[in-house]
CSV table of C-alpha atoms and ligand atoms in Angstrom, one decimal:
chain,number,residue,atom,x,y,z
A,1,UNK,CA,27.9,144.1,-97.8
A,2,UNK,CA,31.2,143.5,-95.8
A,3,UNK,CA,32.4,140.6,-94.0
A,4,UNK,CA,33.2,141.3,-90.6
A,5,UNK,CA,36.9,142.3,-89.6
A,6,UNK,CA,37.5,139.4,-87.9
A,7,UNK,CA,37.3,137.3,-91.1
A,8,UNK,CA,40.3,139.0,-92.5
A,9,UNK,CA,42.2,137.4,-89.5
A,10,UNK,CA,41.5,134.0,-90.0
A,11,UNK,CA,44.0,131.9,-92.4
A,12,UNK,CA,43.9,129.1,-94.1
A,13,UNK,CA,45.5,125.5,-94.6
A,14,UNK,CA,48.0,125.9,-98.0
A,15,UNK,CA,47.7,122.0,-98.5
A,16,UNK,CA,43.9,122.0,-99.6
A,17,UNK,CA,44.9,124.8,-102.0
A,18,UNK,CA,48.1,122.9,-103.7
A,19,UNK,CA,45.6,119.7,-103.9
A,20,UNK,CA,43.4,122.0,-106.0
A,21,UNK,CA,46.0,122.9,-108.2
A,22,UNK,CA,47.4,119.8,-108.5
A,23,UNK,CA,44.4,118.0,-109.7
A,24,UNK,CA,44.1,120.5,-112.2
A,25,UNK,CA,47.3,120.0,-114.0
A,26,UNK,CA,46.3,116.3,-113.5
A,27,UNK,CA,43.3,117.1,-115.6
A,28,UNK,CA,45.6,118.5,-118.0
A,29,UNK,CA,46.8,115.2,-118.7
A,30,UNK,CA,49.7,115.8,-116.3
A,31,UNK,CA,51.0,113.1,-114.2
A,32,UNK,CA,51.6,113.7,-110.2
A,33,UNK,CA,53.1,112.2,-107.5
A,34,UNK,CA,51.0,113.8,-104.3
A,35,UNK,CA,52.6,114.0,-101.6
A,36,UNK,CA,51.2,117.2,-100.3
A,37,UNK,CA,48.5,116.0,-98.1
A,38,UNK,CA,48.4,114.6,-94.8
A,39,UNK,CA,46.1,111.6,-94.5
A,40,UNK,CA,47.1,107.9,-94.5
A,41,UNK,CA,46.7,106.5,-98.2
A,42,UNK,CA,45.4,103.5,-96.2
A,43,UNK,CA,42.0,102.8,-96.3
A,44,UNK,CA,39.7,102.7,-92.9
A,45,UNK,CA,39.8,99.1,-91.3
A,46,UNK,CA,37.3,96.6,-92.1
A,47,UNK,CA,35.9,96.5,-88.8
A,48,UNK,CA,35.4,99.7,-88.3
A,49,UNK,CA,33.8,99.7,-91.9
A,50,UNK,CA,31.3,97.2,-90.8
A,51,UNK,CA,30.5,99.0,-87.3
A,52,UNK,CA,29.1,101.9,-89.4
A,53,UNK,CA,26.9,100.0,-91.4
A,54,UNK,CA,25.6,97.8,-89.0
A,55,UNK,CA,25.1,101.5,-87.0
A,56,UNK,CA,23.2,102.6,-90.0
A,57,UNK,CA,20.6,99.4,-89.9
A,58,UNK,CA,20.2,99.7,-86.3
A,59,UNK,CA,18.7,103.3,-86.8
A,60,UNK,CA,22.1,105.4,-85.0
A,61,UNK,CA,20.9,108.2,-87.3
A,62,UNK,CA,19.3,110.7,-85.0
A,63,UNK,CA,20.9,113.6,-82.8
A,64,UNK,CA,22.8,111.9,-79.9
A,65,UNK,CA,24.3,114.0,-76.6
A,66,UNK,CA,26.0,117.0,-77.5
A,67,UNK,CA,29.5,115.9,-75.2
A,68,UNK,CA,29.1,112.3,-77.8
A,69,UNK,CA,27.9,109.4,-76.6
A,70,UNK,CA,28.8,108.1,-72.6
A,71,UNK,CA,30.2,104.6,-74.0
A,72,UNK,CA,32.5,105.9,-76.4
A,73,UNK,CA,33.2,109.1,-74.1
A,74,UNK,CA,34.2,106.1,-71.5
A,75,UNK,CA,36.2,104.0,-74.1
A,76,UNK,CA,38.7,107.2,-75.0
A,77,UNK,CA,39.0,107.9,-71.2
A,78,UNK,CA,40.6,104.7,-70.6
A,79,UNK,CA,42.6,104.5,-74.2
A,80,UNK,CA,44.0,107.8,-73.3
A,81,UNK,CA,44.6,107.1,-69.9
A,82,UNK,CA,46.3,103.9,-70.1
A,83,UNK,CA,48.2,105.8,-73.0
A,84,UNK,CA,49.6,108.4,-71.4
A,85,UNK,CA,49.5,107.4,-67.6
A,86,UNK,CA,46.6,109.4,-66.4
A,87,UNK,CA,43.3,109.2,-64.6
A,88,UNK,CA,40.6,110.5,-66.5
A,89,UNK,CA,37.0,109.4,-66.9
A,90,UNK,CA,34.6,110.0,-69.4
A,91,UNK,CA,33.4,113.8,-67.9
A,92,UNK,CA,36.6,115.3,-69.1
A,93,UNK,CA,36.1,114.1,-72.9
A,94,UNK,CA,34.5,115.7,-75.5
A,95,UNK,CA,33.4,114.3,-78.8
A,96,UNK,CA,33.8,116.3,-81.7
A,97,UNK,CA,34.2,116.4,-85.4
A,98,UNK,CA,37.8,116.0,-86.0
A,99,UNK,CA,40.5,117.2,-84.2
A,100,UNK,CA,40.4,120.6,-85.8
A,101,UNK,CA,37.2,121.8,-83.7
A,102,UNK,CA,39.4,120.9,-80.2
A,103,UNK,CA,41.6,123.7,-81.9
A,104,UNK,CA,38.8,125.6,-83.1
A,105,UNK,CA,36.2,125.6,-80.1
A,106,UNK,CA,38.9,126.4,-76.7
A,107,UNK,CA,40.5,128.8,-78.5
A,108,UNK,CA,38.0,130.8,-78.8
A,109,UNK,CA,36.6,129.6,-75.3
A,110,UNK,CA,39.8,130.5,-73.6
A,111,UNK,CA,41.5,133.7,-75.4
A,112,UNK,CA,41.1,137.4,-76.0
A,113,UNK,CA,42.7,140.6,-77.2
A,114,UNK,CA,45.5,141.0,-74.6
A,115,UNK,CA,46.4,137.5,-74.5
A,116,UNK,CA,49.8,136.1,-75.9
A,117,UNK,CA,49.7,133.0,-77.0
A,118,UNK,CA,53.3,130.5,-77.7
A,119,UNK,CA,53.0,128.4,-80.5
A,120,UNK,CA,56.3,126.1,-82.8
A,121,UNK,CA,56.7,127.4,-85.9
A,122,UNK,CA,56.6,126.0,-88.3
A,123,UNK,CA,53.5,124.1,-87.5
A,124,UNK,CA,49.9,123.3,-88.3
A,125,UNK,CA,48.6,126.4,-89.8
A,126,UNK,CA,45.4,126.4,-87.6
A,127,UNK,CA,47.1,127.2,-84.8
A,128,UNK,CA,48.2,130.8,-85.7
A,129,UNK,CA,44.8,131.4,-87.7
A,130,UNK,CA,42.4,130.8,-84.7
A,131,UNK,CA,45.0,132.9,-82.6
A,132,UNK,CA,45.0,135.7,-84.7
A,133,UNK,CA,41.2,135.3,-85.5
A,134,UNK,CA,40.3,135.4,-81.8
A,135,UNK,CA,42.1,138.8,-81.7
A,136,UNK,CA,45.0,137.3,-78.8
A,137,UNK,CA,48.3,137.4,-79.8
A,138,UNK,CA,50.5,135.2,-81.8
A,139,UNK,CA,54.2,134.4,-79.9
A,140,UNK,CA,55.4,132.0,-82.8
A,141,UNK,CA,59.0,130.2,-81.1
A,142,UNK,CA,61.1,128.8,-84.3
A,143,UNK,CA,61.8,124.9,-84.3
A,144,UNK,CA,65.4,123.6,-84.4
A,145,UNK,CA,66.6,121.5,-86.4
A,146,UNK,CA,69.7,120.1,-84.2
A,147,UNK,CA,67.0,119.5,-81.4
A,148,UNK,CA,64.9,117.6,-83.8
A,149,UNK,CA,62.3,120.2,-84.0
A,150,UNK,CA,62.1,120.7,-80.1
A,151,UNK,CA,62.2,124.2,-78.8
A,152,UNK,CA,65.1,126.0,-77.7
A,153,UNK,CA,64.2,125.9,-74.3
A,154,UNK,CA,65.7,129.5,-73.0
A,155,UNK,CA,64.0,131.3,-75.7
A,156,UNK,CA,60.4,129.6,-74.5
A,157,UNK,CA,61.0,130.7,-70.8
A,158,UNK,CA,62.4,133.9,-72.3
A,159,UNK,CA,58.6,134.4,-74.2
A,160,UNK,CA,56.6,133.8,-71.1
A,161,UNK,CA,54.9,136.2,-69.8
A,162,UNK,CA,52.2,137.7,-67.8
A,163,UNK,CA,49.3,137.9,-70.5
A,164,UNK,CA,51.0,134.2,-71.7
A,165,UNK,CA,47.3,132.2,-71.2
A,166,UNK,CA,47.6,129.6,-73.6
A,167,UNK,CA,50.7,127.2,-74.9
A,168,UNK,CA,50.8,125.2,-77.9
A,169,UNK,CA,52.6,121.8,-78.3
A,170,UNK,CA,52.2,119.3,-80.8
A,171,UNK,CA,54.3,116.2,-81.0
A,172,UNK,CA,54.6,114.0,-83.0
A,173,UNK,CA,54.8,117.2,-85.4
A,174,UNK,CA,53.4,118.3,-88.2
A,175,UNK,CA,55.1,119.5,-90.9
A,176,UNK,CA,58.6,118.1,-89.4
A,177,UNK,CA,57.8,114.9,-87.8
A,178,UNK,CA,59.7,115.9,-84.5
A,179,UNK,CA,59.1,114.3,-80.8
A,180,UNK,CA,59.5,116.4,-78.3
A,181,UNK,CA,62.1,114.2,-76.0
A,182,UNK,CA,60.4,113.5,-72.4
A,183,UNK,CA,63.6,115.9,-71.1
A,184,UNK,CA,62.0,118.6,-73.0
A,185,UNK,CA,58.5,118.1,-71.9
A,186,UNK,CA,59.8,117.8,-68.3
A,187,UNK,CA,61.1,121.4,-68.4
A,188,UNK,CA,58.5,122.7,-70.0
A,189,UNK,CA,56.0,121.5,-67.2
A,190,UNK,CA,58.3,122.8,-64.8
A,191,UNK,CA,57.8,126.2,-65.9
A,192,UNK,CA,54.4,126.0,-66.9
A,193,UNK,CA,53.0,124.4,-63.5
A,194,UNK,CA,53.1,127.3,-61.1
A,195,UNK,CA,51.7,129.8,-63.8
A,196,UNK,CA,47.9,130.6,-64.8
A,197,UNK,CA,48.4,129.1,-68.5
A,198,UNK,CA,46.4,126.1,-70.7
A,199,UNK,CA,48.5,124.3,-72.7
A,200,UNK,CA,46.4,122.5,-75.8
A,201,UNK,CA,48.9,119.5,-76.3
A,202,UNK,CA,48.3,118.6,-80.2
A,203,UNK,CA,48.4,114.4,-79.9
A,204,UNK,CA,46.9,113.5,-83.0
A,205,UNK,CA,49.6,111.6,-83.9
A,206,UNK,CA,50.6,109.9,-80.8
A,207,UNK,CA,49.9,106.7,-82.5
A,208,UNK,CA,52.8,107.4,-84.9
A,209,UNK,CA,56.3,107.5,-83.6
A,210,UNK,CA,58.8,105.2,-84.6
A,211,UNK,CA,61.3,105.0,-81.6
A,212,UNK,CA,60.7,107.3,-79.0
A,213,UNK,CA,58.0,106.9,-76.9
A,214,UNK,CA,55.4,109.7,-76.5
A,215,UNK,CA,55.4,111.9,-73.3
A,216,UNK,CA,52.2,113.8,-72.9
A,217,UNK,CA,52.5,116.9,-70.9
A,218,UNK,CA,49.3,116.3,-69.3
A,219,UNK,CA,51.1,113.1,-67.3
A,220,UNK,CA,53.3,115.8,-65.8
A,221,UNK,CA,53.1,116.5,-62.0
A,222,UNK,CA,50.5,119.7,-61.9
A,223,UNK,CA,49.7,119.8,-65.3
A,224,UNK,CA,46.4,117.6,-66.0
A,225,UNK,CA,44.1,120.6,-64.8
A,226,UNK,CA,46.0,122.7,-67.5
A,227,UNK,CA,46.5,120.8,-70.2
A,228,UNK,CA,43.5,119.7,-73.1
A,229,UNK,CA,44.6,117.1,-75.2
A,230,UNK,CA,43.7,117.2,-78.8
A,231,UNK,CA,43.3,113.7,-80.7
A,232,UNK,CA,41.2,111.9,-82.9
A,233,UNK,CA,40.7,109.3,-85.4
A,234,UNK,CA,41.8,110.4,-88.8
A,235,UNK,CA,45.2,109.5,-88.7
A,236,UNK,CA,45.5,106.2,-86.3
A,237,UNK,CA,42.9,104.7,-87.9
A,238,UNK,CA,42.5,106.4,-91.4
A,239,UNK,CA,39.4,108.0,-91.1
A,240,UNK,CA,40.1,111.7,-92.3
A,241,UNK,CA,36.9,111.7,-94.2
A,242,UNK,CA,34.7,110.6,-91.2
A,243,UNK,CA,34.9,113.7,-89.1
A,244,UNK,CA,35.7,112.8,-85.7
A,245,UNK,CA,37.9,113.4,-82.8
A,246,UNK,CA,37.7,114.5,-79.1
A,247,UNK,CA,39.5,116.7,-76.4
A,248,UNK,CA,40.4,115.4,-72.6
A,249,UNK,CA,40.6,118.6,-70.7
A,250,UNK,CA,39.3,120.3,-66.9
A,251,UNK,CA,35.6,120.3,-66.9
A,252,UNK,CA,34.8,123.7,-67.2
A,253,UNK,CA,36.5,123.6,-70.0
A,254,UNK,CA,34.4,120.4,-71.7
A,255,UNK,CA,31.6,122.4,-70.3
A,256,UNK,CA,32.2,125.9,-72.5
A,257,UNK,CA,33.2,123.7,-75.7
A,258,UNK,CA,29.8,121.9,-75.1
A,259,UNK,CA,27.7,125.4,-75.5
A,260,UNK,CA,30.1,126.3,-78.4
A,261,UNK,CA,29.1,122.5,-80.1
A,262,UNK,CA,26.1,123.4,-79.0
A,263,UNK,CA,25.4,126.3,-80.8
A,264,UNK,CA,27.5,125.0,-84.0
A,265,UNK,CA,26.9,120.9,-84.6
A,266,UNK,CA,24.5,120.2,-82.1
A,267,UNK,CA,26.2,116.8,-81.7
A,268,UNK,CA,29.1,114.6,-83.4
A,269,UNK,CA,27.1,112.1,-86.3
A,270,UNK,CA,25.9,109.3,-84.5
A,271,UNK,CA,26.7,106.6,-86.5
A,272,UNK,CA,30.0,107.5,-86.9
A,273,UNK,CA,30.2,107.3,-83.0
A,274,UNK,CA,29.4,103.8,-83.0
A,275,UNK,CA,32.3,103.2,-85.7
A,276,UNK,CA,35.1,105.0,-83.8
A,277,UNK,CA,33.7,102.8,-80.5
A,278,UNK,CA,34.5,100.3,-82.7
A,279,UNK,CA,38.5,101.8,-83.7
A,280,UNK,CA,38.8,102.1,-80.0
A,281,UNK,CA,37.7,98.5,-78.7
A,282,UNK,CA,38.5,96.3,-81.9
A,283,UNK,CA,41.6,95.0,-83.0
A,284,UNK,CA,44.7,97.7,-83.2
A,285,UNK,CA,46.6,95.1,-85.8
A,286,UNK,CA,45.6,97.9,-89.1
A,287,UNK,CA,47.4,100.7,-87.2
A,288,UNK,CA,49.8,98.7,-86.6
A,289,UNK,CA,50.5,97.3,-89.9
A,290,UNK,CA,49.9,101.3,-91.2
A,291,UNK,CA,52.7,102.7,-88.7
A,292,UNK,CA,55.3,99.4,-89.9
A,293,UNK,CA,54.4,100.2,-93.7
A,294,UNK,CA,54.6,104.3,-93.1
A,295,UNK,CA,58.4,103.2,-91.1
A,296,UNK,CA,59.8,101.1,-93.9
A,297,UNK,CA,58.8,104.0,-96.3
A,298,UNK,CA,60.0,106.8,-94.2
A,299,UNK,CA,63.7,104.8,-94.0
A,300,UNK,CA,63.8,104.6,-98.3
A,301,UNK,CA,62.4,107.6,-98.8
A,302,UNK,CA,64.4,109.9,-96.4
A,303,UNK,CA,67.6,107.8,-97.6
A,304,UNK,CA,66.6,108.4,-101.2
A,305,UNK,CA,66.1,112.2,-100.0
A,306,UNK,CA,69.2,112.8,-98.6
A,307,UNK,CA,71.2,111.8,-101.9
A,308,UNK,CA,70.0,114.9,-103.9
A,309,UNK,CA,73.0,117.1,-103.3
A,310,UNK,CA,71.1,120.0,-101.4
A,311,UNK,CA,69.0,118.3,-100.0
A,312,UNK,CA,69.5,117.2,-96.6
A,313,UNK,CA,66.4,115.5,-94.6
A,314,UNK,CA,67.1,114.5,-91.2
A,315,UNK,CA,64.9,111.2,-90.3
A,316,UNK,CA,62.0,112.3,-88.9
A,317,UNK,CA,60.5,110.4,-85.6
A,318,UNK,CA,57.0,110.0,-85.8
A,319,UNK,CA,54.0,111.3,-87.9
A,320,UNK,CA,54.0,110.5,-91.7
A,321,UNK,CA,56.3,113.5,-92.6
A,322,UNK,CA,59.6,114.3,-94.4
A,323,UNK,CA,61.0,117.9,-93.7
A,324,UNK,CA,63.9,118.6,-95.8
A,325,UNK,CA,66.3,121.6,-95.3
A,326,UNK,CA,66.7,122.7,-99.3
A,327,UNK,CA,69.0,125.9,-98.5
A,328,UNK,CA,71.6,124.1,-100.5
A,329,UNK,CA,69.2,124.6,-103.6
A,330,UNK,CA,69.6,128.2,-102.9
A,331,UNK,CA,66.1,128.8,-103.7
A,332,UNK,CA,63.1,130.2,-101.3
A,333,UNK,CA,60.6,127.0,-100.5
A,334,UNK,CA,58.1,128.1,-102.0
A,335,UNK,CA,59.8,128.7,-105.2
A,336,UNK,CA,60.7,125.3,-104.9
A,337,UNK,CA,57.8,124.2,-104.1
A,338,UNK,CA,56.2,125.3,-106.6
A,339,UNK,CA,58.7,124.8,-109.8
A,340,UNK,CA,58.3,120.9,-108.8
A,341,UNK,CA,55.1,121.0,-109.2
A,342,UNK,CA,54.9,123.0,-112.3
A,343,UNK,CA,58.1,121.1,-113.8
A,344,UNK,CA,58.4,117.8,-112.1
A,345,UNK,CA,55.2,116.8,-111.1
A,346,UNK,CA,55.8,116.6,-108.0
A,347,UNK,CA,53.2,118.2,-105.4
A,348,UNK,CA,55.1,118.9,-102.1
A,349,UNK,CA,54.4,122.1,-99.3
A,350,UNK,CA,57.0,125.4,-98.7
A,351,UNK,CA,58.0,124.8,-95.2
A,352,UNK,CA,56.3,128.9,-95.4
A,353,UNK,CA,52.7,127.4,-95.5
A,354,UNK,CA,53.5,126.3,-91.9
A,355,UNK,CA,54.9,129.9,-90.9
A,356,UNK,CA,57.5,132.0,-91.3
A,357,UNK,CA,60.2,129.8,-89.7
A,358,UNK,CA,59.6,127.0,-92.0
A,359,UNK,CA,61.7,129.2,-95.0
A,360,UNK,CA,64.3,126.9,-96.1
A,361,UNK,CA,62.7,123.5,-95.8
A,362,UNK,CA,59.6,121.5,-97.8
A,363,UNK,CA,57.3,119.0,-96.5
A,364,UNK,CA,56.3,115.7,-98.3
A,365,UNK,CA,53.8,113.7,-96.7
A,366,UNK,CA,55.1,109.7,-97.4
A,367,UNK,CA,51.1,108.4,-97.2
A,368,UNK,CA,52.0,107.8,-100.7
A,369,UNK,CA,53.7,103.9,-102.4
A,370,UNK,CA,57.2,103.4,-102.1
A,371,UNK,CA,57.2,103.3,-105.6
A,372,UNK,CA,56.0,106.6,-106.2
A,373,UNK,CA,58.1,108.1,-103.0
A,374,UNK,CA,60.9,107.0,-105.3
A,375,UNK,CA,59.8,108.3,-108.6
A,376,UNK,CA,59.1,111.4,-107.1
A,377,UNK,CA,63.1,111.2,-105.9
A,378,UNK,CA,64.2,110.6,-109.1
A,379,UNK,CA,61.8,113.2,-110.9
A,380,UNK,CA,62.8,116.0,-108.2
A,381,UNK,CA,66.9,114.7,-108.9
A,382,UNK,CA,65.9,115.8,-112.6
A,383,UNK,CA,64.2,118.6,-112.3
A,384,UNK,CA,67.2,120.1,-110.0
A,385,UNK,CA,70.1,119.1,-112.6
A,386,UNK,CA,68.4,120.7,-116.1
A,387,UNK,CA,65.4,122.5,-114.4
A,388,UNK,CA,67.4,125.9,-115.0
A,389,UNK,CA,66.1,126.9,-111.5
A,390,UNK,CA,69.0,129.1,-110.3
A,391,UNK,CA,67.2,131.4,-112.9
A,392,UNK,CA,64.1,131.3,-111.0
B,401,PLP,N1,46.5,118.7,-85.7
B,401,PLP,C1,47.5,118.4,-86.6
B,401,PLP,C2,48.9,118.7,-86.2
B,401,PLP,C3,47.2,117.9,-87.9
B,401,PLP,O1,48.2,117.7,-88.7
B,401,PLP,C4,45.8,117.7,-88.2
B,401,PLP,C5,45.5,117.3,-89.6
B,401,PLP,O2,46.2,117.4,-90.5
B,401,PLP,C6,44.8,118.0,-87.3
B,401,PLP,C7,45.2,118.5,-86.0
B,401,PLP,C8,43.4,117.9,-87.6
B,401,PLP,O3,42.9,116.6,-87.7
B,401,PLP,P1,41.4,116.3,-88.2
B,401,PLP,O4,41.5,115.9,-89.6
B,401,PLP,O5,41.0,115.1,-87.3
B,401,PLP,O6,40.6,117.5,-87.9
């Protein structure tokens, strides 16, 4: 029996895999630092905690509207409208299980062999694995580092084309922790308005940027019927494990992910619903305490980054990631990446397990204690000065 061709398309996210590995050295009696995975090491508000339970009692444990339920579809209408200067209501939202599945379910709603599809590299590996599983095709446009991980804006209108249908953003980034400037996002409206594209605007971690403010493309003039904003619950308010998120996009578009939940989940766990209500109406004071915790660490740990000689880590913006360029170490990333782990203990991701354009950089995720952000510094500083790696 054979899978079918399409499964030899589809990719998969390197940081799950490293995790595996590094647990088993750990069970080796090693000791590692992770910082290869990208969830707050915070745990999920009180609150929200206490929402769920009291869900539980009150019998929230049966099937519920496939779109998720109208009060919390209404409650992320008006948070993401008053966040990014919009008017949406609650028809436009779709509850889901993560953020992933607003990835997963209009990609495969919207695209085709034919279609091209722009995308950053590096990015979130999902992106080019549902593009290539759906058949369309990838147009991967490299970051830059003197931009701060924005595009180079001649090269994206250079990429547009005809069969372009679909645009990927995703700011605050991961792996580099980039914000796209509101300058940037202004041009790229202005060439994306007048043409038949969807843009999927990746905002999971709007919540997280340090200085800049976020600019959603959506709040650009002509843009809200094109755009379907991906965001969610796992990182704002630490709930990875929970499994939900939701999409604001043009209601045909809520109405093909619907028969594609349909078909798949049925409907987003109930109970959980009634928690991330909960997230949404309660107090915001947790977030806020996890974004000043993940800024003080971000400052130390980018500072302590940048005094290993060949190293050099610009300070990234928003999200919970450092991306350091290591081309002074003279070594591929994932050669790198993986001699830390082997030699240092230190669990970190090849810029490579975010694409091709991610060679010469590593990602550590800081949702990890200063302390250890700072042994892992020091173990990495080692490591580099008698770790023989030239020979590698
Ligand atoms: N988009 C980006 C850029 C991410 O980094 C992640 C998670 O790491 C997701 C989407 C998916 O989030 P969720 O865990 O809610 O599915």
């Amino acid at each position: 029996m054979q899978l079918a061709a399409s499964m030899s398309r589809i990719g998969t996210e390197t940081a799950f895999e490293v995790l595996v590995r590094a647990k088993a050295l750990e069970s080796q009696g090693r000791s590692i630092i992770h910082l290869e995975i990208g969830e707050p090491d915070f745990p999920t508000p009180r609150h929200i905690l206490d929402a769920a339970k009291s869900a539980l009692d009150d019998g929230w444990t049966h099937y519920g509207p496939t779109q998720g339920q109208p009060d919390l579809r209404e409650a992320i209408a008006e948070t993401v409208s008053r966040s990014r200067g919009i008017q949406v209501d609650g028809s436009r939202v779709a509850v889901v299980p993560g953020g992933k599945p607003i990835i997963f379910f209009p990609l495969i709603a919207l695209l085709e062999a034919g279609d091209e599809v722009i995308y950053p590299n590096p990015s979130f590996p999902i992106y080019e694995s549902m593009i290539n599983f759906t058949g369309a095709k990838p147009v991967p446009i490299p970051l830059v580092e003197e931009r701060g991980f924005s595009f180079d804006l001649d090269l994206f209108r250079s990429r547009l084309t005809d069969r372009t249908k679909l645009v990927i953003l995703n700011s605050p980034a991961n792996p580099t922790g980039g914000v796209i400037p509101a300058h940037d996002i202004r041009a790229l409206a202005e060439l994306l308005a007048p043409r038949d594209v969807m843009v999927l605007s990746d905002e999971i971690y709007s919540s997280m940027s340090y200085d800049r403010q976020v600019v959603s493309i959506a709040s650009m003039p002509g843009m809200l019927e094109k755009t379907i904003i991906l965001d969610g619950f796992s990182k704002t308010y630490a709930m990875t494990g929970w499994r939900i998120g939701y999409g604001v996009m043009p209601p045909w578009l809520v109405e093909a992910v619907n028969r594609l939940m349909v078909n798949s989940n049925s409907c987003t766990a109930s109970f959980t619903q009634r928690a991330a209500l909960a997230a949404l109406t309660g107090p915001q004071e947790p977030s806020r305490q996890m974004l000043a915790e993940f800024r003080r660490r971000r400052d130390a740990f980018v500072g302590a980054l940048n005094t290993l000689p060949s190293f050099a880590c610009r300070l990234p913006e928003g999200a919970f990631y450092a991306f350091p360029n290591i081309t002074g170490t003279g070594l591929k990333s994932k050669v790198l990446a993986d001699a830390l782990l082997d030699r240092a203990g230190v669990a970190a991701l090849s810029g490579t397990a975010f694409g091709a354009f991610g060679e010469g950089y590593l990602r550590f995720s800081y949702a990890n204690s200063l302390e250890n952000l700072l042994e892992a510094v020091e173990r990495i500083r080692q490591c580099l000065n008698n770790g023989n790696l030239s020979k590698l």
